[in-house]
Short mmCIF file of C-alpha atoms in Angstrom, two decimals:
data_model
loop_
_atom_site.label_atom_id
_atom_site.label_comp_id
_atom_site.label_asym_id
_atom_site.label_seq_id
_atom_site.Cartn_x
_atom_site.Cartn_y
_atom_site.Cartn_z
CA MET A 1 104.28 103.47 76.59
CA SER A 2 101.38 105.46 77.98
CA ASP A 3 101.95 108.66 79.94
CA LYS A 4 99.01 107.73 82.15
CA ILE A 5 98.62 105.86 85.41
CA ILE A 6 95.48 103.77 85.96
CA ILE A 7 93.81 104.33 89.33
CA ILE A 8 91.17 101.92 90.60
CA PRO A 9 89.55 103.08 93.86
CA TYR A 10 87.30 100.69 95.78
CA GLY A 11 84.46 101.31 98.24
CA SER A 12 84.19 104.76 99.75
CA LEU A 13 87.40 105.90 98.04
CA LYS A 14 85.33 106.41 94.89
CA THR A 15 83.56 109.27 96.62
CA GLU A 16 86.25 110.45 99.07
CA ALA A 17 85.88 114.14 99.83
CA GLY A 18 88.44 116.05 97.81
CA SER A 19 89.17 113.10 95.55
CA THR A 20 89.23 113.65 91.82
CA LEU A 21 88.18 110.02 91.24
CA SER A 22 84.73 108.59 90.63
CA GLY A 23 85.79 105.15 89.41
CA GLN A 24 88.60 103.62 87.36
CA GLN A 25 90.45 106.38 85.56
CA ALA A 26 93.63 106.89 83.60
CA LEU A 27 95.36 110.03 84.82
CA SER A 28 98.36 111.79 83.32
CA ILE A 29 101.41 111.79 85.55
CA GLY A 30 104.40 113.98 84.86
CA HIS A 31 107.11 112.01 86.64
CA ARG A 32 107.60 108.99 88.87
CA GLN A 33 106.87 109.71 92.52
CA PRO A 34 106.18 107.92 95.81
CA LEU A 35 102.65 106.59 96.20
CA ALA A 36 102.15 108.81 99.27
CA ARG A 37 102.77 111.94 97.21
CA PHE A 38 100.57 110.70 94.38
CA LEU A 39 97.71 110.13 96.86
CA GLU A 40 98.01 113.77 97.92
CA THR A 41 97.82 114.81 94.26
CA ILE A 42 94.54 112.94 93.71
CA GLY A 43 93.05 114.08 97.03
CA ILE A 44 92.97 110.83 99.02
CA PRO A 45 94.39 110.96 102.58
CA ARG A 46 96.85 108.13 103.18
CA LYS A 47 95.17 107.29 106.50
CA ARG A 48 92.14 106.12 104.46
CA ILE A 49 94.13 103.40 102.65
CA GLN A 50 93.96 99.87 104.04
CA LEU A 51 95.81 98.29 101.12
CA ALA A 52 97.42 99.65 97.96
CA MET A 53 98.36 97.41 95.07
CA VAL A 54 100.67 98.54 92.28
CA ASN A 55 100.65 96.33 89.21
CA HIS A 56 98.79 93.58 91.11
CA ARG A 57 101.24 93.51 94.07
CA ALA A 58 100.80 94.92 97.57
CA ALA A 59 102.73 98.17 97.88
CA GLY A 60 103.79 100.55 100.61
CA LEU A 61 103.36 104.30 100.55
CA ASP A 62 107.05 104.66 99.63
CA THR A 63 106.60 102.61 96.42
CA VAL A 64 107.41 104.75 93.40
CA VAL A 65 104.63 104.93 90.79
CA GLY A 66 104.58 106.39 87.32
CA ALA A 67 103.25 106.21 83.79
CA GLY A 68 102.05 102.76 82.79
CA ASP A 69 101.38 101.60 86.37
CA ARG A 70 98.05 100.27 87.64
CA VAL A 71 97.21 101.35 91.21
CA ALA A 72 94.32 99.76 93.10
CA LEU A 73 93.33 101.43 96.39
CA PHE A 74 91.27 99.74 99.10
CA PRO A 75 89.76 101.74 102.01
CA LYS A 76 89.83 100.88 105.71
CA GLU A 77 86.27 99.51 105.66
CA TYR A 78 87.41 96.43 103.72
CA PRO A 79 87.71 94.00 106.67
CA ILE A 80 89.05 91.19 104.49
CA PHE A 81 92.43 92.94 104.59
CA ALA A 82 92.40 93.60 108.35
CA ASP A 83 94.80 90.74 109.14
CA TRP A 84 96.72 90.76 105.87
CA HIS A 85 99.97 91.94 107.47
CA ALA A 86 99.81 89.31 110.24
CA PHE A 87 98.91 86.63 107.69
CA ARG A 88 101.98 87.38 105.56
CA HIS A 89 104.29 87.19 108.57
CA ALA A 90 102.73 83.94 109.76
CA ASP A 91 103.09 82.45 106.28
CA ALA A 92 106.78 83.44 106.09
CA SER A 93 107.64 81.38 109.17
CA VAL A 94 106.44 78.11 107.59
#
């Protein structure tokens, strides 16, 4: 198993001020930690995240990430995700 976590930032997150990312990267991670803490480590403010996906599934900031995980981060300017939360709740009532 790899000791790295794959980070895939989209849109403006590739050039976020303070971010250590410029595109898809595999970063070493010492231990499993909540996504919110990991975002701090890589220099991306959580308020900039519209949607985070861990291993191809939507994830909250409390989701624990670690070595071997794939984390895709989508910024607020991605309008396609604007109603994602409402869509999921509407779908659940069917």
